[in-house]
Short mmCIF file of C-alpha atoms in Angstrom, two decimals:
data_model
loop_
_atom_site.label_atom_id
_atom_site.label_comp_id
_atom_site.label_asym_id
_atom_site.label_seq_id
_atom_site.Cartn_x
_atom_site.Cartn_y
_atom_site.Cartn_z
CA UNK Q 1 -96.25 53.20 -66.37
CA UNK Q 2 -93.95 50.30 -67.67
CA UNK Q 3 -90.44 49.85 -66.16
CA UNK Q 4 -87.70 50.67 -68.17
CA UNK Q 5 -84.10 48.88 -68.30
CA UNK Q 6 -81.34 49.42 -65.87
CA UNK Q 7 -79.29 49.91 -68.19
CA UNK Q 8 -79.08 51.55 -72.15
CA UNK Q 9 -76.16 51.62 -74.68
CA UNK Q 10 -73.29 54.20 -74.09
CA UNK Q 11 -73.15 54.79 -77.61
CA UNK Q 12 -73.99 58.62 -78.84
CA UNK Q 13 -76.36 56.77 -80.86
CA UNK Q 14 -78.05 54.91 -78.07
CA UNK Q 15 -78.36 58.03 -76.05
CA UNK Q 16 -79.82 60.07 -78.41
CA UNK Q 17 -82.59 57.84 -78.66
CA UNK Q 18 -83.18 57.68 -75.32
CA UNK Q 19 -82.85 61.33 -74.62
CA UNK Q 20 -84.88 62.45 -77.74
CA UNK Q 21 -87.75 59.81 -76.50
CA UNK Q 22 -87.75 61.27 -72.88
CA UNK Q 23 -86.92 64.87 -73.96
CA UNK Q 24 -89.42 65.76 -76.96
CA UNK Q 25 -92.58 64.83 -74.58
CA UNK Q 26 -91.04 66.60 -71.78
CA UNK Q 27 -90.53 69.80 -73.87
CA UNK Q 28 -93.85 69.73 -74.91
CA UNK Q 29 -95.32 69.41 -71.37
CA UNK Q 30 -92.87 72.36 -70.11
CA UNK Q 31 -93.38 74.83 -72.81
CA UNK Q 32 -97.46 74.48 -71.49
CA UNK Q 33 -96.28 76.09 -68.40
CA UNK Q 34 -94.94 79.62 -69.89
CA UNK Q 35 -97.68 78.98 -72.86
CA UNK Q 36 -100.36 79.52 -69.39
CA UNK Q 37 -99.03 82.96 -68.96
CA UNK Q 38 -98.13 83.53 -72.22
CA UNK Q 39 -101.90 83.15 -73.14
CA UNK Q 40 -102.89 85.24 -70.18
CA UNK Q 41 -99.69 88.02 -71.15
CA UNK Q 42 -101.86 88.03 -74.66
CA UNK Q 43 -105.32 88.43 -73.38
CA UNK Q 44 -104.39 90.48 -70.68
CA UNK Q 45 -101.98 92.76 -72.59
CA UNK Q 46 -104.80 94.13 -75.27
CA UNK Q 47 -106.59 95.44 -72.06
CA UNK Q 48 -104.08 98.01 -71.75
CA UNK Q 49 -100.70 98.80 -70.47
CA UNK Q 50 -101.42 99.02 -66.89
CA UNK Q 51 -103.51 95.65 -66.55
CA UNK Q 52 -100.37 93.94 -68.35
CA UNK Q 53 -97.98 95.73 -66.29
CA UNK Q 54 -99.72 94.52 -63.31
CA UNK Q 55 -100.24 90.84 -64.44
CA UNK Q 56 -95.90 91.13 -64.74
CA UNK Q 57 -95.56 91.72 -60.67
CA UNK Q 58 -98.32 89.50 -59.97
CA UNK Q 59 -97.24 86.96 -61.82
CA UNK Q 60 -93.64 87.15 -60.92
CA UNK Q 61 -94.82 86.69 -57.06
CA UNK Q 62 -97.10 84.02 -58.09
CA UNK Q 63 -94.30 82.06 -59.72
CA UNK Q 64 -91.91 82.59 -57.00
CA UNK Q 65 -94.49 81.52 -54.07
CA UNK Q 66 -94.64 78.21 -56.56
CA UNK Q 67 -91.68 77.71 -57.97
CA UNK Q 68 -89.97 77.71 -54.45
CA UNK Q 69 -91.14 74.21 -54.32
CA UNK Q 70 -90.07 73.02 -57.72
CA UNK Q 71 -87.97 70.67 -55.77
CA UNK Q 72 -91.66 68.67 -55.60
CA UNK Q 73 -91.13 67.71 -59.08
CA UNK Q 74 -86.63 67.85 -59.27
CA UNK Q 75 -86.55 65.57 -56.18
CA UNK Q 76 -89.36 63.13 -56.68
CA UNK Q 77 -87.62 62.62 -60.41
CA UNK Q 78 -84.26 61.47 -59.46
CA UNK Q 79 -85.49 59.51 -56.10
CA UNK Q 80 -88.09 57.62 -58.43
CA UNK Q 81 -85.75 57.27 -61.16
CA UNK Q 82 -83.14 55.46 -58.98
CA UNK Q 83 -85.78 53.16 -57.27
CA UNK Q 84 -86.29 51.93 -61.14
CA UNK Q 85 -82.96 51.27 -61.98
CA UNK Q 86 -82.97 49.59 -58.63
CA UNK Q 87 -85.68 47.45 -59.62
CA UNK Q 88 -87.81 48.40 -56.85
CA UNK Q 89 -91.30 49.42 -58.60
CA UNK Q 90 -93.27 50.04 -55.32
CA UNK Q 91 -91.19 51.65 -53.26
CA UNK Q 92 -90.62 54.45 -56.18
CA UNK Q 93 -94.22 54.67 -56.44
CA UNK Q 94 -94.32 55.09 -52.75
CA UNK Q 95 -91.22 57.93 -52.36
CA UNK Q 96 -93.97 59.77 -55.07
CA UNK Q 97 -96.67 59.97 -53.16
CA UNK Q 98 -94.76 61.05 -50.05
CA UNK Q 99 -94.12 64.22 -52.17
CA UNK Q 100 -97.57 64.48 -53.33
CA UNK Q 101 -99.30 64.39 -49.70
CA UNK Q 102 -96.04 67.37 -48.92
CA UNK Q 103 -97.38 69.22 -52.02
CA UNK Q 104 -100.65 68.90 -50.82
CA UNK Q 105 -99.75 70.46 -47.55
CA UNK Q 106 -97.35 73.45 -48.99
CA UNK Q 107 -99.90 74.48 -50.81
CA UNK Q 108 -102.60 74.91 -48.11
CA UNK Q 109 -100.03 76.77 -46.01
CA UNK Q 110 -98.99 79.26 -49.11
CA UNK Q 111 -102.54 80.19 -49.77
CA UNK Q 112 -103.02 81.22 -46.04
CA UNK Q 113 -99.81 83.39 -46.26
CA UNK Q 114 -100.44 85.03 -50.04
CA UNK Q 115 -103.90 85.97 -49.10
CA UNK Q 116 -103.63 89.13 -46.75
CA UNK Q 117 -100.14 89.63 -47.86
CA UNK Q 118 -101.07 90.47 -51.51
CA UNK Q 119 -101.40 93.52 -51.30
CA UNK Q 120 -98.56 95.25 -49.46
CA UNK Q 121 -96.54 92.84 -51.08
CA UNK Q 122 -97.49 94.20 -54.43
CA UNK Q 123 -96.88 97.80 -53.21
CA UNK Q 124 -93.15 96.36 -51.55
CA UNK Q 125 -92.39 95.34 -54.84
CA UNK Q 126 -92.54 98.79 -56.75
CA UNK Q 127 -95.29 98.60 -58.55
CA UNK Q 128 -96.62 101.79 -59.94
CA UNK Q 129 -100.36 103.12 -58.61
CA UNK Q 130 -101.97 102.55 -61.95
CA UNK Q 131 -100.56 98.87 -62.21
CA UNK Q 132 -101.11 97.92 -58.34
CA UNK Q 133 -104.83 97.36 -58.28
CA UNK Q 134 -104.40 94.94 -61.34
CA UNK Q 135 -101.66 92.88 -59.92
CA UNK Q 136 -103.36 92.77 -56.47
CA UNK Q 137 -106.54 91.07 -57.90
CA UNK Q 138 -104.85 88.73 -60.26
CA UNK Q 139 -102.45 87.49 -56.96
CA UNK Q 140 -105.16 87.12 -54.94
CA UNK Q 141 -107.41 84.99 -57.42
CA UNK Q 142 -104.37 82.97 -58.60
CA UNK Q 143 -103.30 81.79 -55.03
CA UNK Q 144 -106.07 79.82 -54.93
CA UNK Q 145 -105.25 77.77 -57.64
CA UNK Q 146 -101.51 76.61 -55.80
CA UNK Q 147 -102.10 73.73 -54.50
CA UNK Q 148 -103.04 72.48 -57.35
CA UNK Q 149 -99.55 73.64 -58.65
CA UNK Q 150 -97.68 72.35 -56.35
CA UNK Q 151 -99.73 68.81 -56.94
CA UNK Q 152 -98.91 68.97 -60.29
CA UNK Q 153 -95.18 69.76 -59.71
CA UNK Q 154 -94.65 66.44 -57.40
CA UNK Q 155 -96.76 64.20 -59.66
CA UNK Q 156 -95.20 65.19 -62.62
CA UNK Q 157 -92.15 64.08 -60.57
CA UNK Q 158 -93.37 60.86 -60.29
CA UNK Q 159 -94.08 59.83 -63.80
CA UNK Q 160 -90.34 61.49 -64.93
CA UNK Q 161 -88.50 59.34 -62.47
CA UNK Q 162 -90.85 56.25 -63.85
CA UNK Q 163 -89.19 57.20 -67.25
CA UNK Q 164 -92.74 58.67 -68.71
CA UNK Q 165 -92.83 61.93 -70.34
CA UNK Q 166 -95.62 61.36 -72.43
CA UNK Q 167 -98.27 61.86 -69.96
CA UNK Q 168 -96.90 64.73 -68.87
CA UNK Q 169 -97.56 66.25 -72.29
CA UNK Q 170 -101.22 64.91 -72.67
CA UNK Q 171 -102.06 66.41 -69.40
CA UNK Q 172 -100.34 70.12 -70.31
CA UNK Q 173 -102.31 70.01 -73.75
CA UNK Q 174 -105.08 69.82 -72.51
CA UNK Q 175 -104.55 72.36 -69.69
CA UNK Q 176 -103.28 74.74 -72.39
CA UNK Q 177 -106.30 74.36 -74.25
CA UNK Q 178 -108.71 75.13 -71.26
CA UNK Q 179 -107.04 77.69 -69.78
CA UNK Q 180 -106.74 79.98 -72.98
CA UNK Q 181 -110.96 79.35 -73.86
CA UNK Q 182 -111.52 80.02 -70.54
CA UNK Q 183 -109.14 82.75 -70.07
CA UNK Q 184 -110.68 84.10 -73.55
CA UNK Q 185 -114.36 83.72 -72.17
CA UNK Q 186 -114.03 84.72 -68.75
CA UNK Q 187 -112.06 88.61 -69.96
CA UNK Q 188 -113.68 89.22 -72.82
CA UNK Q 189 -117.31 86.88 -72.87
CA UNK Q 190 -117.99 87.51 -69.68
CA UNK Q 191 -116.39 90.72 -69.08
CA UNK Q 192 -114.11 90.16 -65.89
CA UNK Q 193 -111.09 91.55 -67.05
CA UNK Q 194 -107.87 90.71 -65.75
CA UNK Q 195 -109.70 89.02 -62.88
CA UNK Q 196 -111.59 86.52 -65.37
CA UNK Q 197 -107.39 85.71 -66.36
CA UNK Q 198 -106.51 84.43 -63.14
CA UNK Q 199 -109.91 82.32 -63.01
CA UNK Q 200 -109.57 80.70 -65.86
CA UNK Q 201 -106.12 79.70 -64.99
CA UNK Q 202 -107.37 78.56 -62.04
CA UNK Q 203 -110.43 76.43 -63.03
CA UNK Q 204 -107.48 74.58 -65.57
CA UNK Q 205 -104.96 74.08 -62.98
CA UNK Q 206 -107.51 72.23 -60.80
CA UNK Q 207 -108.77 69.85 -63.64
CA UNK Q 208 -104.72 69.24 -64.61
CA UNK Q 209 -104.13 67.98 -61.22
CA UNK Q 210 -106.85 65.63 -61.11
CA UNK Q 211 -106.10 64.05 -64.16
CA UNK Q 212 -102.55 63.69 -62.34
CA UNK Q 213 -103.71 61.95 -59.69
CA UNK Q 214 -105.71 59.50 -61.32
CA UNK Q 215 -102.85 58.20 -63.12
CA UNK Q 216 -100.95 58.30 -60.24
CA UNK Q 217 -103.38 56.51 -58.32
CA UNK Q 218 -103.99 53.79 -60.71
CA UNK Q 219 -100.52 52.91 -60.71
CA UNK Q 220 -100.22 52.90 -57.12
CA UNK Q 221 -102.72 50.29 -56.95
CA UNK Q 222 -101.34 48.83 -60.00
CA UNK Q 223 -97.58 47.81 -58.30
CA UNK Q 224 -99.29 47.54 -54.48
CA UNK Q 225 -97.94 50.88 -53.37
CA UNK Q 226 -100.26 52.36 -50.17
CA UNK Q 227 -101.95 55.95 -51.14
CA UNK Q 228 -101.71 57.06 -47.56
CA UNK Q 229 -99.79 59.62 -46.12
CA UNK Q 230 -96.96 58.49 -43.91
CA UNK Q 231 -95.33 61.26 -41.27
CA UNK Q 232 -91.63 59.64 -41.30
CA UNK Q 233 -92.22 59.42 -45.17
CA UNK Q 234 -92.93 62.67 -46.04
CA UNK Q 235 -90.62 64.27 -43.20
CA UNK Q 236 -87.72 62.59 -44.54
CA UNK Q 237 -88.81 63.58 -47.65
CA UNK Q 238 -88.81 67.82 -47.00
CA UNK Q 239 -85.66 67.34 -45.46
CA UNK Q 240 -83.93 65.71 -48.38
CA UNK Q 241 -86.00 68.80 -50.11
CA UNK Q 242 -84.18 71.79 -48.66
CA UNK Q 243 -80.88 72.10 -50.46
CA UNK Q 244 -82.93 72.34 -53.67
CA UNK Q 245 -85.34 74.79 -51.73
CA UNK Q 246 -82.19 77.03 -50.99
CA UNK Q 247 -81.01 76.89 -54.66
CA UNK Q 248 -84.60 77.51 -55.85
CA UNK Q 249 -85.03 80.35 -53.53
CA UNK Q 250 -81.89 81.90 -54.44
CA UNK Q 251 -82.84 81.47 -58.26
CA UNK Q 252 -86.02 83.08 -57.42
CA UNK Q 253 -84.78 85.91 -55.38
CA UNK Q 254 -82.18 86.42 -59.13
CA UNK Q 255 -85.49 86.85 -61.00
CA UNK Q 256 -87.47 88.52 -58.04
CA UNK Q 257 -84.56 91.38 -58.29
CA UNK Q 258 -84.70 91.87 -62.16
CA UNK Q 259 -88.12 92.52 -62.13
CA UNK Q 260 -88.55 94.75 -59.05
CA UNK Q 261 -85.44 96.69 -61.16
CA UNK Q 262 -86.89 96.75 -63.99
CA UNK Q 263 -90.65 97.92 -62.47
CA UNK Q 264 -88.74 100.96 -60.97
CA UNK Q 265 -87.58 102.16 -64.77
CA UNK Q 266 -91.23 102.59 -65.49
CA UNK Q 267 -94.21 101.19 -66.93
CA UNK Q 268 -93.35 100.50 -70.22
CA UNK Q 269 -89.84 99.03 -69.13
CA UNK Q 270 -91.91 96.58 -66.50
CA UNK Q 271 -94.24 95.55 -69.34
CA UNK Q 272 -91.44 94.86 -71.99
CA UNK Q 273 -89.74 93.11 -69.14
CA UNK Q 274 -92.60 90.86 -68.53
CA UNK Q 275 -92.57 89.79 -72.12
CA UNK Q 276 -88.86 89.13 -72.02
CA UNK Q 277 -88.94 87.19 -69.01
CA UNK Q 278 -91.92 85.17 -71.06
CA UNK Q 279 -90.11 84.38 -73.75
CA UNK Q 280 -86.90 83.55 -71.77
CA UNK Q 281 -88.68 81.25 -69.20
CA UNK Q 282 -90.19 79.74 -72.55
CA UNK Q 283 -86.68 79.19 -73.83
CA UNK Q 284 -85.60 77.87 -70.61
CA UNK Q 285 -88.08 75.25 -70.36
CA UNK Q 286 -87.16 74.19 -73.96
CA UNK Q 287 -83.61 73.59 -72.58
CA UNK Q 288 -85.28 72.26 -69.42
CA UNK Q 289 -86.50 68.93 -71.44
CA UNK Q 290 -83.19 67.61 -71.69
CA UNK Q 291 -82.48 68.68 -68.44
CA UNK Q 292 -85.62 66.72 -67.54
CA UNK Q 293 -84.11 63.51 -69.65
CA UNK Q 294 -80.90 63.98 -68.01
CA UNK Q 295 -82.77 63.81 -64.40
CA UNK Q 296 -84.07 60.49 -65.25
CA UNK Q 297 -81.29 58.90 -67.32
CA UNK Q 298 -78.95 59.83 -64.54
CA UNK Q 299 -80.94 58.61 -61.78
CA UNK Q 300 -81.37 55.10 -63.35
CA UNK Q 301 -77.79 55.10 -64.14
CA UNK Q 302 -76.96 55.71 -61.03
CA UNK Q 303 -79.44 53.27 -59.37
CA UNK Q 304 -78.79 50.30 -61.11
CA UNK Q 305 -74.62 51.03 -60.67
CA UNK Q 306 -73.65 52.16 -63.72
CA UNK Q 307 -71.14 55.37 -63.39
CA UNK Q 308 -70.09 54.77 -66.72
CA UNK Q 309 -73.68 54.90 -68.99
CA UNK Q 310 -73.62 58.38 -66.09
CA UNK Q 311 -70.87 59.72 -67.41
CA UNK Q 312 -71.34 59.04 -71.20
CA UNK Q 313 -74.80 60.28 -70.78
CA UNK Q 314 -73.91 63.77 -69.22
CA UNK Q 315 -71.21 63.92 -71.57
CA UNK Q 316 -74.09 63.65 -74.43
CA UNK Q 317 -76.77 65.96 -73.33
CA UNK Q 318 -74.19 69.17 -72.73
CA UNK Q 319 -73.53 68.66 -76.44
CA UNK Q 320 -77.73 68.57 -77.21
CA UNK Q 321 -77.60 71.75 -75.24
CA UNK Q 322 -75.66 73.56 -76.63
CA UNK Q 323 -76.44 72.81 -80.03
CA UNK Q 324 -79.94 73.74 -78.81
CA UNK Q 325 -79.17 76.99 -77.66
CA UNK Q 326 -77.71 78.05 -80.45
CA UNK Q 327 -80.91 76.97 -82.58
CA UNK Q 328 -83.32 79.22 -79.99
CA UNK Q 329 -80.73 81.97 -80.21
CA UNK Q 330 -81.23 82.45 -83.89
CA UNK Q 331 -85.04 81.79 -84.03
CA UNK Q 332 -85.01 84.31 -81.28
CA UNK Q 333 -83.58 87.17 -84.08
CA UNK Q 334 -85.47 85.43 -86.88
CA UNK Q 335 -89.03 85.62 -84.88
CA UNK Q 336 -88.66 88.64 -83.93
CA UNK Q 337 -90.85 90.72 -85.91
CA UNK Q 338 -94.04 87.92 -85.76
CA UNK Q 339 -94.23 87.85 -81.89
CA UNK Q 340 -94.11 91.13 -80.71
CA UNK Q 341 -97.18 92.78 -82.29
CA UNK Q 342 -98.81 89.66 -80.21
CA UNK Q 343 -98.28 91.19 -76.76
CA UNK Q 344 -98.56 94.89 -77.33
CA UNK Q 345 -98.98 97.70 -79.54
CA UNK Q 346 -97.41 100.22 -77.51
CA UNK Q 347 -94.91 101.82 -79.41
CA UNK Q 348 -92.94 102.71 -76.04
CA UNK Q 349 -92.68 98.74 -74.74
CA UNK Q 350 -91.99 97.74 -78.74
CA UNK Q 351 -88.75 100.15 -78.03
CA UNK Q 352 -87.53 98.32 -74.61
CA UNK Q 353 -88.36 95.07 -76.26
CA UNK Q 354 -86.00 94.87 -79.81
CA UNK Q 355 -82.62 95.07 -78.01
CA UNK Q 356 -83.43 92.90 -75.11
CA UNK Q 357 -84.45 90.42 -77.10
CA UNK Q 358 -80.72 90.19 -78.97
CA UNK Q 359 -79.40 89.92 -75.85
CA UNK Q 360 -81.55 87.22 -74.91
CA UNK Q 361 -81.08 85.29 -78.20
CA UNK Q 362 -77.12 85.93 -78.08
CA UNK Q 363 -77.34 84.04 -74.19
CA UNK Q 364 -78.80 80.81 -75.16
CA UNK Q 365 -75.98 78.75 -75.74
CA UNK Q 366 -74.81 79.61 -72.20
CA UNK Q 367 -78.06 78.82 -71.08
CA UNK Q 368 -77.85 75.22 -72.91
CA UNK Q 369 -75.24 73.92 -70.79
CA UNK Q 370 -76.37 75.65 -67.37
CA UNK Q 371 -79.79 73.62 -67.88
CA UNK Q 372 -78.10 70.33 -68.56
CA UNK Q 373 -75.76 70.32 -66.20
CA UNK Q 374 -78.18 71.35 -63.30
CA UNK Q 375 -80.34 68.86 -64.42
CA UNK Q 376 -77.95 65.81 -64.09
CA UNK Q 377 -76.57 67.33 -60.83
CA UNK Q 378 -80.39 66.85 -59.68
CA UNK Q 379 -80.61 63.45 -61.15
CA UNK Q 380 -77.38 62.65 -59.22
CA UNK Q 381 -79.25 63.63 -56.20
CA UNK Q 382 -76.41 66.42 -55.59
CA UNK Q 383 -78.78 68.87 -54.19
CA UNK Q 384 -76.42 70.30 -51.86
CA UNK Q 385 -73.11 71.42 -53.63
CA UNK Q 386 -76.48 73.47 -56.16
CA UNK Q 387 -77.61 75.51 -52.91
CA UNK Q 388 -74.22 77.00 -52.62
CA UNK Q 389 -73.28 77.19 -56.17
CA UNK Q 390 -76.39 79.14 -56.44
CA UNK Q 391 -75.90 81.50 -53.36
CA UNK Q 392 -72.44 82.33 -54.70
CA UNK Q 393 -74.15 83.27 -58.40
CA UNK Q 394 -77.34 85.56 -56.39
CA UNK Q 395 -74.10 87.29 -54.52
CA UNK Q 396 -72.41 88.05 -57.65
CA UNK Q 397 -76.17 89.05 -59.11
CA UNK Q 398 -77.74 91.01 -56.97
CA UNK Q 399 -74.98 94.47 -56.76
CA UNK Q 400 -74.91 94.72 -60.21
CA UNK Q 401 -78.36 94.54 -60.82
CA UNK Q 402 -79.35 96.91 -58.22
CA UNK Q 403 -76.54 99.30 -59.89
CA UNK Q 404 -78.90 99.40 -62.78
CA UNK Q 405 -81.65 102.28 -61.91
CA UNK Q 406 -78.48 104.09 -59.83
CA UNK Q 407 -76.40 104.45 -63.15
CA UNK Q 408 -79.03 105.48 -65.17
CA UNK Q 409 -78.84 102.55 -66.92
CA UNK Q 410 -81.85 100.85 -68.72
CA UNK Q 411 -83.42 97.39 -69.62
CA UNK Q 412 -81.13 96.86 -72.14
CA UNK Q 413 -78.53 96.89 -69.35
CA UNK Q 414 -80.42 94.58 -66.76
CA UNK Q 415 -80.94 91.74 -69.00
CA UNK Q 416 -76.41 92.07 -69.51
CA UNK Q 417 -76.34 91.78 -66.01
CA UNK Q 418 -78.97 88.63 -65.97
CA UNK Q 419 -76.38 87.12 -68.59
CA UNK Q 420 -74.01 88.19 -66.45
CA UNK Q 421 -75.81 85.51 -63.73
CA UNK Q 422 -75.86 82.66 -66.21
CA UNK Q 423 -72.29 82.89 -67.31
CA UNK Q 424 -70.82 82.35 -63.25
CA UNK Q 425 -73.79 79.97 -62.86
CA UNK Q 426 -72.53 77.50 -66.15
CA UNK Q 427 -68.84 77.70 -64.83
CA UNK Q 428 -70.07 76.44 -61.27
CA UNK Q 429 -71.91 73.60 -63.05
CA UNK Q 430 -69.08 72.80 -65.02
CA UNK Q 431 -66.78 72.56 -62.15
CA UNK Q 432 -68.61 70.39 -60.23
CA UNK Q 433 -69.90 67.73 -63.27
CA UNK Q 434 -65.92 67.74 -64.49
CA UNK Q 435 -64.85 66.94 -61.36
CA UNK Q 436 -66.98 63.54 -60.95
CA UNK Q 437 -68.00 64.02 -57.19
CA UNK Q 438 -71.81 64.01 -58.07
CA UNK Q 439 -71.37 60.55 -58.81
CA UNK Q 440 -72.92 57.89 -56.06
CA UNK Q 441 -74.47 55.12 -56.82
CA UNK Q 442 -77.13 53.21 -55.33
CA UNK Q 443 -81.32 53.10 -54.90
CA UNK Q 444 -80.96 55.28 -52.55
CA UNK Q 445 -77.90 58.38 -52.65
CA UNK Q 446 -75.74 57.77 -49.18
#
């Protein structure tokens, strides 16, 4: 962890450096996360159609029950980053592991809620009687493995905010790697099926948070920062936490909506949804590492007082994403024909898949400049004017989406209406970033 200078060129130049040497480690370290069910969507899929069906609404819980709390990793970013630009070494170091002991504590509580609930939850959701038993086990398995999630969110927080992305991406490698030999061993070697998928993921989500925390650790000890929890700390902490909990949630309950639509088409529909959603979380988390850049350019910017470098950066990264976007879009169309025979062999799902995936690929430039500009409204700390924008977009959302299955419409016309939801979420970013109220500078956001 070194400290990094208050203040960069506001050249294009200058902040393409910067944002390339923050942004291709952080890409690396975020496509890991989709890779883990990507791996297990793989594995899991050559079992059959219901196991992979039912690993698509258990996984789509599981993510929401974690990625609730993503505001462990969005928060912890910009507060650290500003502390640096600030100057102020131990007290970022401290704000971190305020949100690490809060992780810590989610998690416990999520487990004892996901437990008995998996079940009827699973059956809530629309999941078909030959998919439920799958999905059931793989939930229940996989909950145990969230607070180790939820670690791994806040400390991954930490080292953004301290401008290190690199770590990050050592860490998710070597996740990655464990979690597909032991996802391969455990379903196949040892013969545990889709259950032997959510241990394996387990077992590697464990080890990545203890590698976390050692780092973390050391460099707590390192600057003179105290590892113990602190009440006031970490209360002040979740509170500063719940607009991005209410945009998160709302984001969630977007995605939550497609996929309990799209398991009420039918099996096949489900399972090519799955894969869709896959890719497109893969392709979101590719546009997510300049968000990621953005979160701790901004917040240094902003903590050390310069509005301008703020501005000049922002201005940058839109342009890297939508340039970006339209790169995935058209390796999207070009890839086409090498991934799919990877996740199935069903000639029904290959048939959902084909025009879903256009639609996907045709959306990424739209979904460029919605990640950017959410991510430097996080770095700015402007947590609250996201909750609403994102209530507005789930209103818009959630009546055409449900109009889906009612019209006789298909997946095909779903994933419009999901592009539908980026479109009215990347003029709401727009609005607010043009407008220059996210701006505030200071350590600490008034």
């Amino acid at each position: 962890m070194t400290k990094a200078t208050a203040r960069g060129p506001h050249s294009a130049r200058g902040h393409d450096r910067e944002i390339l040497s923050l942004a291709v480690p952080a890409f690396g370290a975020l496509v890991a996360e989709p890779l883990f069910l990507m791996a297990d969507s793989a594995i899991v899929g050559h079992l059959g159609t219901p196991q992979l069906a039912g690993l698509g609404v258990a996984a789509a819980l599981l993510t929401t029950a974690v990625s609730v709390f993503v505001f462990l990793a969005y928060a912890t970013t910009a507060a650290v980053a500003r502390r640096v630009g600030a100057g102020d070494l131990q007290a970022a170091i401290r704000q971190g592991m305020d949100g690490i002991w809060l992780a810590l504590l989610i998690g416990v509580a999520v487990i004892a809620v996901t437990l008995p609930a998996a079940r009827p939850v699973v059956e809530l959701f629309g999941a078909s009687p030959t998919a439920a038993p799958y999905a059931t086990t793989y939930l229940r398995i996989s909950a145990i493995g969230i607070p180790a999630m939820l670690i791994v969110l806040a400390a991954t927080g930490v080292l953004r905010g301290l401008q290190d992305t690199r770590t990050p991406l050592y860490v998710a490698i070597g996740g990655f790697a464990a979690n597909a030999a032991l996802n391969l061993g455990l379903v196949y070697g040892a013969g545990l099926g889709i259950a032997g998928s959510a241990w394996g993921t387990v077992i590697a989500q464990y080890g990545m948070a203890a590698a976390y925390l050692t780092v973390v650790v050391r460099g707590a000890r390192q600057h003179g920062a105290s590892l113990r929890p602190d009440a006031a700390g970490i209360r002040a902490y979740a509170q500063a936490g719940v607009p991005l909990l209410v945009r998160t949630l709302s984001l969630r309950a977007v995605l939550m909506i497609a996929t309990a639509v799209a398991a009420r088409l039918g099996d096949a529909e489900i399972a090519a949804h799955q894969i869709v959603l896959t890719l497109w979380s893969l392709l979101a988390f590719a546009l997510d590492a300049i968000a990621i850049a953005g979160q701790a350019i901004i917040g240094r910017h902003l903590g050390a007082g310069d509005a301008d470098g703020a501005r000049a950066a922002c201005r940058r990264m839109v342009q890297w994403g939508i340039a970006s976007g339209v790169v995935l879009g058209v390796l999207v169309v070009a890839a086409r024909p090498l991934f799919i025979p990877m996740f199935t062999s069903d000639a029904a799902v290959r048939d959902a898949l084909l025009p879903t995936l256009l639609i996907v690929a045709l959306s990424q430039p739209v979904s460029g400049v919605v990640f950017i500009l959410d991510g430097v409204l996080m770095g700015a700390g402007d947590g609250p004017y996201l909750a609403w924008a994102m209530l507005v977009v789930l209103a818009v959302f959630a009546p055409v989406a449900l109009l889906v299955p009612t019209l006789g419409g298909g997946l095909t016309d779903l994933w419009w209406a999901m592009t539908l939801m980026m479109t009215v979420r990347m003029l709401s970013l727009w609005l607010r970033a043009r407008s220059g109220r996210w701006i505030v500078t200071g350590a600490v956001r008034a």
